[in-house]
Short mmCIF file of N, CA and C in Angstrom, two decimals:
data_model
loop_
_atom_site.label_atom_id
_atom_site.label_comp_id
_atom_site.label_asym_id
_atom_site.label_seq_id
_atom_site.Cartn_x
_atom_site.Cartn_y
_atom_site.Cartn_z
N MET A 43 0.84 -1.27 -0.04
CA MET A 43 0.07 0.02 0.07
C MET A 43 0.79 1.32 0.08
N TRP A 44 0.25 2.41 -0.11
CA TRP A 44 0.91 3.63 -0.21
C TRP A 44 1.92 3.87 1.02
N SER A 45 1.45 3.59 2.18
CA SER A 45 2.28 3.87 3.40
C SER A 45 3.43 3.22 3.42
N THR A 46 3.57 1.86 2.83
CA THR A 46 4.77 1.16 2.83
C THR A 46 5.69 1.51 1.76
N ARG A 47 5.27 2.18 0.70
CA ARG A 47 6.13 2.52 -0.40
C ARG A 47 6.86 3.88 0.02
N ARG A 48 6.03 4.87 0.23
CA ARG A 48 6.68 6.28 0.57
C ARG A 48 5.61 7.13 1.32
N LYS A 49 6.10 8.22 1.83
CA LYS A 49 5.16 9.28 2.53
C LYS A 49 4.33 9.87 1.45
N ALA A 50 3.10 10.06 1.74
CA ALA A 50 2.12 10.65 0.88
C ALA A 50 2.53 12.14 0.73
N PRO A 51 2.51 12.65 -0.58
CA PRO A 51 2.89 14.19 -0.73
C PRO A 51 1.97 15.07 0.02
N PRO A 52 2.48 16.30 0.34
CA PRO A 52 1.40 17.18 0.92
C PRO A 52 0.51 17.77 -0.07
N ILE A 53 -0.66 18.02 0.45
CA ILE A 53 -1.69 18.74 -0.26
C ILE A 53 -1.30 20.31 -0.21
N ARG A 54 -1.00 20.78 -1.42
CA ARG A 54 -0.60 22.30 -1.51
C ARG A 54 -1.61 23.10 -2.29
N SER A 55 -2.70 22.44 -2.89
CA SER A 55 -3.69 23.31 -3.69
C SER A 55 -4.99 22.81 -3.34
N LEU A 56 -6.03 23.64 -3.38
CA LEU A 56 -7.28 23.41 -3.03
C LEU A 56 -8.38 24.01 -4.09
N ILE A 57 -9.18 23.25 -4.63
CA ILE A 57 -10.19 23.90 -5.42
C ILE A 57 -11.43 23.90 -4.42
N GLY A 58 -11.69 24.88 -3.82
CA GLY A 58 -12.91 25.02 -2.77
C GLY A 58 -14.26 24.77 -3.36
N GLU A 59 -15.04 24.46 -2.27
CA GLU A 59 -16.54 24.21 -2.62
C GLU A 59 -17.11 25.45 -3.02
N GLY A 60 -17.91 25.38 -4.16
CA GLY A 60 -18.43 26.50 -4.82
C GLY A 60 -17.71 27.14 -5.89
N THR A 61 -16.48 26.60 -6.04
CA THR A 61 -15.56 27.05 -7.09
C THR A 61 -15.70 26.21 -8.44
N VAL A 62 -15.74 26.83 -9.55
CA VAL A 62 -15.91 26.02 -10.87
C VAL A 62 -14.64 26.45 -11.71
N LEU A 63 -13.85 25.44 -12.03
CA LEU A 63 -12.59 25.73 -12.82
C LEU A 63 -13.01 25.10 -14.21
N GLN A 64 -12.95 26.05 -15.23
CA GLN A 64 -12.90 25.67 -16.60
C GLN A 64 -11.65 25.66 -17.22
N GLY A 65 -11.03 24.35 -17.49
CA GLY A 65 -9.73 24.17 -18.05
C GLY A 65 -9.08 23.09 -17.31
N ASP A 66 -7.87 22.73 -17.84
CA ASP A 66 -6.93 21.73 -17.33
C ASP A 66 -6.39 22.16 -16.04
N LEU A 67 -6.08 21.23 -15.13
CA LEU A 67 -5.52 21.47 -13.98
C LEU A 67 -4.21 20.50 -13.86
N SER A 68 -3.06 21.10 -13.88
CA SER A 68 -1.78 20.51 -13.71
C SER A 68 -1.25 20.80 -12.24
N PHE A 69 -0.64 19.79 -11.75
CA PHE A 69 -0.22 20.11 -10.23
C PHE A 69 0.96 19.15 -9.98
N ALA A 70 1.70 19.66 -8.96
CA ALA A 70 2.78 18.73 -8.36
C ALA A 70 2.33 18.45 -6.84
N ASP A 71 2.90 17.42 -6.34
CA ASP A 71 2.49 17.01 -4.90
C ASP A 71 0.94 16.63 -4.81
N GLY A 72 0.21 17.37 -4.07
CA GLY A 72 -1.10 17.05 -3.77
C GLY A 72 -2.13 18.09 -4.11
N VAL A 73 -3.35 17.77 -4.56
CA VAL A 73 -4.48 18.75 -4.67
C VAL A 73 -5.75 18.11 -4.10
N ARG A 74 -6.53 18.89 -3.50
CA ARG A 74 -7.89 18.59 -3.10
C ARG A 74 -8.93 19.35 -3.65
N ILE A 75 -9.88 18.66 -4.30
CA ILE A 75 -10.89 19.21 -4.99
C ILE A 75 -12.27 19.09 -4.15
N ASP A 76 -12.79 20.10 -3.79
CA ASP A 76 -14.17 20.30 -3.20
C ASP A 76 -15.31 20.91 -4.10
N GLY A 77 -14.71 21.54 -5.17
CA GLY A 77 -15.64 22.19 -6.17
C GLY A 77 -15.76 21.44 -7.34
N GLU A 78 -15.75 22.07 -8.55
CA GLU A 78 -16.02 21.49 -9.74
C GLU A 78 -15.00 21.76 -10.88
N VAL A 79 -14.53 20.88 -11.56
CA VAL A 79 -13.38 21.03 -12.47
C VAL A 79 -13.89 20.38 -13.81
N HIS A 80 -13.82 21.35 -14.97
CA HIS A 80 -14.26 20.90 -16.20
C HIS A 80 -12.90 20.86 -17.02
N GLY A 81 -12.20 19.85 -17.02
CA GLY A 81 -11.08 19.64 -17.64
C GLY A 81 -10.31 18.46 -17.07
N GLN A 82 -9.02 18.20 -17.46
CA GLN A 82 -8.17 17.22 -17.07
C GLN A 82 -7.63 17.68 -15.71
N VAL A 83 -7.30 16.65 -14.78
CA VAL A 83 -6.73 16.90 -13.46
C VAL A 83 -5.49 15.92 -13.63
N VAL A 84 -4.28 16.35 -13.84
CA VAL A 84 -3.11 15.56 -14.23
C VAL A 84 -1.92 16.00 -13.38
N ALA A 85 -1.37 14.98 -12.74
CA ALA A 85 -0.14 15.32 -11.88
C ALA A 85 1.09 15.48 -12.83
N THR A 86 1.89 16.45 -12.46
CA THR A 86 3.20 16.56 -13.25
C THR A 86 4.44 15.95 -12.45
N SER A 87 4.22 15.53 -11.30
CA SER A 87 5.31 14.71 -10.58
C SER A 87 4.92 13.26 -10.25
N GLU A 88 5.91 12.47 -10.19
CA GLU A 88 5.80 11.03 -9.94
C GLU A 88 5.01 10.76 -8.59
N ALA A 89 5.44 11.45 -7.50
CA ALA A 89 4.71 11.24 -6.22
C ALA A 89 3.73 12.27 -6.17
N SER A 90 2.39 11.78 -6.45
CA SER A 90 1.27 12.80 -6.49
C SER A 90 0.11 12.25 -5.79
N LEU A 91 -0.82 13.22 -5.31
CA LEU A 91 -2.07 12.83 -4.64
C LEU A 91 -3.19 13.66 -5.08
N VAL A 92 -4.27 13.15 -5.46
CA VAL A 92 -5.53 13.75 -5.69
C VAL A 92 -6.57 13.35 -4.68
N VAL A 93 -7.25 14.19 -4.22
CA VAL A 93 -8.41 13.95 -3.17
C VAL A 93 -9.65 14.66 -3.92
N ILE A 94 -10.57 13.83 -4.29
CA ILE A 94 -11.87 14.40 -4.87
C ILE A 94 -12.95 14.06 -3.79
N SER A 95 -13.36 15.15 -3.05
CA SER A 95 -14.23 14.99 -1.77
C SER A 95 -15.54 14.68 -2.38
N GLU A 96 -16.40 14.36 -1.32
CA GLU A 96 -17.80 13.96 -1.44
C GLU A 96 -18.68 14.79 -2.43
N LYS A 97 -18.43 16.26 -2.17
CA LYS A 97 -19.27 17.18 -2.91
C LYS A 97 -18.62 17.60 -4.24
N ALA A 98 -17.45 17.09 -4.56
CA ALA A 98 -16.75 17.41 -5.73
C ALA A 98 -17.18 16.90 -7.05
N ARG A 99 -17.06 17.45 -8.22
CA ARG A 99 -17.34 16.89 -9.60
C ARG A 99 -16.25 17.18 -10.46
N VAL A 100 -15.68 16.30 -11.25
CA VAL A 100 -14.67 16.39 -12.10
C VAL A 100 -15.25 15.92 -13.59
N PHE A 101 -15.19 16.67 -14.51
CA PHE A 101 -15.65 16.23 -15.83
C PHE A 101 -14.37 16.37 -16.65
N GLY A 102 -13.57 15.19 -16.73
CA GLY A 102 -12.32 15.02 -17.55
C GLY A 102 -11.67 13.97 -16.86
N GLU A 103 -10.34 13.69 -17.44
CA GLU A 103 -9.43 12.74 -17.02
C GLU A 103 -8.84 13.11 -15.62
N VAL A 104 -8.62 12.00 -14.93
CA VAL A 104 -7.98 12.23 -13.60
C VAL A 104 -6.79 11.28 -13.61
N LYS A 105 -5.52 11.80 -13.30
CA LYS A 105 -4.37 11.06 -13.43
C LYS A 105 -3.27 11.49 -12.51
N ALA A 106 -2.94 10.60 -11.58
CA ALA A 106 -2.00 10.80 -10.56
C ALA A 106 -1.49 9.40 -9.87
N ALA A 107 -0.63 9.35 -9.17
CA ALA A 107 -0.10 8.15 -8.34
C ALA A 107 -1.08 7.60 -7.45
N HIS A 108 -1.57 8.43 -6.53
CA HIS A 108 -2.54 8.06 -5.45
C HIS A 108 -3.76 8.88 -5.67
N VAL A 109 -4.86 8.28 -5.94
CA VAL A 109 -6.07 8.93 -6.16
C VAL A 109 -7.13 8.51 -5.12
N ILE A 110 -7.89 9.50 -4.36
CA ILE A 110 -8.85 9.13 -3.50
C ILE A 110 -10.13 9.89 -4.04
N ILE A 111 -11.11 9.05 -4.26
CA ILE A 111 -12.41 9.57 -4.77
C ILE A 111 -13.50 9.29 -3.80
N ASN A 112 -14.26 10.30 -3.51
CA ASN A 112 -15.60 10.30 -2.79
C ASN A 112 -16.66 11.06 -3.32
N GLY A 113 -16.37 11.67 -4.65
CA GLY A 113 -17.31 12.50 -5.33
C GLY A 113 -17.60 11.79 -6.60
N GLU A 114 -17.83 12.69 -7.60
CA GLU A 114 -18.18 12.24 -8.93
C GLU A 114 -16.99 12.56 -9.91
N VAL A 115 -16.84 11.55 -10.77
CA VAL A 115 -15.87 11.76 -12.00
C VAL A 115 -16.54 11.38 -13.14
N LYS A 116 -16.57 12.15 -14.28
CA LYS A 116 -17.06 11.72 -15.54
C LYS A 116 -15.93 11.82 -16.44
N GLY A 117 -15.14 10.68 -16.74
CA GLY A 117 -13.97 10.61 -17.48
C GLY A 117 -13.14 9.53 -16.99
N PRO A 118 -12.02 9.36 -17.63
CA PRO A 118 -11.14 8.21 -17.28
C PRO A 118 -10.34 8.52 -16.06
N VAL A 119 -10.00 7.38 -15.33
CA VAL A 119 -9.29 7.62 -13.96
C VAL A 119 -7.96 6.71 -14.12
N HIS A 120 -6.76 7.17 -14.05
CA HIS A 120 -5.48 6.56 -14.03
C HIS A 120 -4.82 6.80 -12.75
N SER A 121 -4.40 5.71 -12.02
CA SER A 121 -3.83 5.70 -10.75
C SER A 121 -2.53 4.85 -10.89
N SER A 122 -1.43 5.37 -10.87
CA SER A 122 -0.20 4.56 -11.10
C SER A 122 0.27 3.77 -9.78
N GLU A 123 -0.42 4.13 -8.65
CA GLU A 123 -0.04 3.43 -7.44
C GLU A 123 -1.12 3.06 -6.66
N LEU A 124 -1.91 3.78 -6.01
CA LEU A 124 -3.17 3.53 -5.20
C LEU A 124 -4.34 4.26 -5.61
N LEU A 125 -5.47 3.40 -5.89
CA LEU A 125 -6.85 4.18 -5.97
C LEU A 125 -7.68 3.69 -5.00
N GLU A 126 -8.18 4.83 -4.37
CA GLU A 126 -9.17 4.55 -3.10
C GLU A 126 -10.48 5.09 -3.59
N LEU A 127 -11.47 4.12 -3.63
CA LEU A 127 -12.80 4.61 -3.98
C LEU A 127 -13.73 4.63 -2.83
N GLN A 128 -14.18 5.71 -2.20
CA GLN A 128 -14.79 5.64 -1.05
C GLN A 128 -16.32 5.61 -1.19
N PRO A 129 -17.14 5.34 -0.22
CA PRO A 129 -18.52 4.88 -0.45
C PRO A 129 -19.41 5.75 -1.30
N LYS A 130 -19.17 7.01 -1.42
CA LYS A 130 -19.92 7.89 -2.25
C LYS A 130 -19.33 8.20 -3.74
N ALA A 131 -18.27 7.46 -3.98
CA ALA A 131 -17.64 7.72 -5.32
C ALA A 131 -18.56 7.23 -6.46
N ARG A 132 -18.51 7.86 -7.57
CA ARG A 132 -19.29 7.78 -8.77
C ARG A 132 -18.41 8.02 -10.10
N ILE A 133 -18.05 7.06 -10.67
CA ILE A 133 -17.19 7.25 -11.88
C ILE A 133 -17.89 6.81 -13.08
N VAL A 134 -18.00 7.61 -14.12
CA VAL A 134 -18.49 7.29 -15.44
C VAL A 134 -17.30 7.33 -16.33
N GLY A 135 -16.63 6.17 -16.62
CA GLY A 135 -15.35 6.17 -17.41
C GLY A 135 -14.47 4.98 -17.12
N ASN A 136 -13.60 4.75 -17.89
CA ASN A 136 -12.68 3.59 -17.63
C ASN A 136 -11.60 3.91 -16.62
N VAL A 137 -11.29 2.88 -15.77
CA VAL A 137 -10.53 3.01 -14.70
C VAL A 137 -9.16 2.14 -14.69
N ARG A 138 -8.04 2.62 -14.55
CA ARG A 138 -6.83 1.89 -14.54
C ARG A 138 -6.03 2.10 -13.29
N TYR A 139 -5.50 0.95 -12.70
CA TYR A 139 -5.04 1.26 -11.35
C TYR A 139 -3.87 0.19 -11.15
N GLU A 140 -3.09 0.39 -10.15
CA GLU A 140 -1.96 -0.44 -9.80
C GLU A 140 -2.56 -1.27 -8.62
N VAL A 141 -3.04 -0.53 -7.50
CA VAL A 141 -3.57 -1.27 -6.40
C VAL A 141 -5.03 -0.49 -6.16
N LEU A 142 -6.11 -1.38 -5.86
CA LEU A 142 -7.46 -0.76 -5.81
C LEU A 142 -8.01 -0.97 -4.39
N GLU A 143 -8.55 -0.01 -3.78
CA GLU A 143 -9.23 -0.15 -2.37
C GLU A 143 -10.72 0.40 -2.80
N MET A 144 -11.67 -0.36 -2.75
CA MET A 144 -12.98 0.12 -3.08
C MET A 144 -13.97 -0.29 -1.89
N HIS A 145 -14.67 0.72 -1.45
CA HIS A 145 -15.63 0.52 -0.31
C HIS A 145 -16.85 0.27 -0.88
N GLN A 146 -17.73 -0.33 -0.01
CA GLN A 146 -19.19 -0.68 -0.41
C GLN A 146 -19.81 0.57 -0.64
N GLY A 147 -20.61 0.64 -1.82
CA GLY A 147 -21.42 1.78 -2.21
C GLY A 147 -20.84 2.59 -3.25
N ALA A 148 -19.47 2.49 -3.56
CA ALA A 148 -18.76 2.99 -4.70
C ALA A 148 -19.19 2.49 -5.94
N LEU A 149 -19.43 3.33 -7.04
CA LEU A 149 -20.00 2.82 -8.34
C LEU A 149 -19.11 3.28 -9.43
N ILE A 150 -18.79 2.21 -10.45
CA ILE A 150 -18.15 2.52 -11.53
C ILE A 150 -18.90 2.14 -12.82
N ASP A 151 -19.17 2.96 -13.72
CA ASP A 151 -19.71 2.79 -15.09
C ASP A 151 -18.64 2.91 -16.01
N GLY A 152 -17.95 1.78 -16.26
CA GLY A 152 -16.92 1.77 -17.19
C GLY A 152 -16.01 0.48 -16.98
N GLU A 153 -14.96 0.38 -17.77
CA GLU A 153 -14.08 -0.84 -17.59
C GLU A 153 -13.17 -0.56 -16.52
N LEU A 154 -12.95 -1.54 -15.76
CA LEU A 154 -12.04 -1.60 -14.50
C LEU A 154 -10.85 -2.42 -14.80
N ARG A 155 -9.71 -1.90 -14.97
CA ARG A 155 -8.54 -2.79 -15.34
C ARG A 155 -7.28 -2.42 -14.57
N PRO A 156 -6.67 -3.46 -14.16
CA PRO A 156 -5.25 -3.24 -13.50
C PRO A 156 -4.20 -2.89 -14.49
N LEU A 157 -3.22 -2.23 -14.08
CA LEU A 157 -2.22 -1.64 -15.01
C LEU A 157 -1.38 -2.91 -15.51
N LYS A 158 -1.18 -3.91 -14.73
CA LYS A 158 -0.53 -5.18 -15.02
C LYS A 158 -1.40 -6.23 -15.52
N ALA A 159 -2.28 -5.96 -16.57
CA ALA A 159 -3.27 -6.89 -16.97
C ALA A 159 -2.80 -8.14 -17.44
N ALA A 160 -1.46 -8.22 -17.95
CA ALA A 160 -0.78 -9.59 -18.33
C ALA A 160 -0.77 -10.52 -17.16
N GLU A 161 -0.68 -10.17 -16.00
CA GLU A 161 -0.46 -10.89 -14.72
C GLU A 161 -1.84 -11.13 -14.18
N LYS A 162 -2.59 -11.91 -14.75
CA LYS A 162 -3.89 -12.12 -14.32
C LYS A 162 -3.78 -13.22 -13.16
N PRO A 163 -4.23 -12.83 -11.95
CA PRO A 163 -4.23 -13.78 -10.84
C PRO A 163 -5.33 -14.73 -10.82
N ALA A 164 -5.06 -15.94 -10.33
CA ALA A 164 -6.07 -16.94 -10.27
C ALA A 164 -7.20 -16.56 -9.46
N LEU A 165 -8.46 -16.85 -9.92
CA LEU A 165 -9.63 -16.54 -9.29
C LEU A 165 -10.14 -17.75 -8.40
N ILE A 166 -10.27 -17.42 -7.09
CA ILE A 166 -10.69 -18.36 -6.08
C ILE A 166 -11.88 -17.72 -5.41
N LEU A 167 -12.98 -18.38 -5.49
CA LEU A 167 -14.19 -17.94 -4.81
C LEU A 167 -14.17 -18.26 -3.35
N ALA A 168 -14.50 -17.46 -2.50
CA ALA A 168 -14.49 -17.57 -1.04
C ALA A 168 -15.50 -18.65 -0.69
N ALA A 169 -16.66 -18.88 -1.34
CA ALA A 169 -17.68 -19.77 -1.12
C ALA A 169 -17.39 -21.15 -1.83
N SER A 170 -16.28 -21.31 -2.50
CA SER A 170 -15.96 -22.42 -3.20
C SER A 170 -15.49 -23.58 -2.32
N ASN A 171 -15.84 -24.81 -2.51
CA ASN A 171 -15.58 -26.00 -1.77
C ASN A 171 -14.39 -26.65 -2.45
N ASP A 172 -13.94 -26.22 -3.56
CA ASP A 172 -12.84 -26.79 -4.36
C ASP A 172 -11.35 -26.38 -3.86
N ALA A 173 -11.31 -25.78 -2.82
CA ALA A 173 -9.98 -25.23 -2.27
C ALA A 173 -9.06 -26.34 -1.84
#
């Protein structure tokens, strides 16, 4: 998980509740979105964090190392390290991730694929008696 790899970068930018940003957002380190973004949200640094809060809405691509979503995203999501989908997360778009943590209640309307799709793990059902 993120904590075992490295320390999370600091959040240096905030798109506040009630704010509407028209255009792409490029950032280093971390950003928290409580408002609305109409455009891409893309990290410029390898160690990066995006937090999309419960009331936030993003209409465009979201791309960073560590992505935490509890709001709405209409567009593709790409997380190169850890993707956390909290209970009120709503995504309409394809999702790519390295590690996924998805809470009950989160919804995805799109394709959900790990970055290392070639390494497909064996599927073992918990209720299976064939173990």
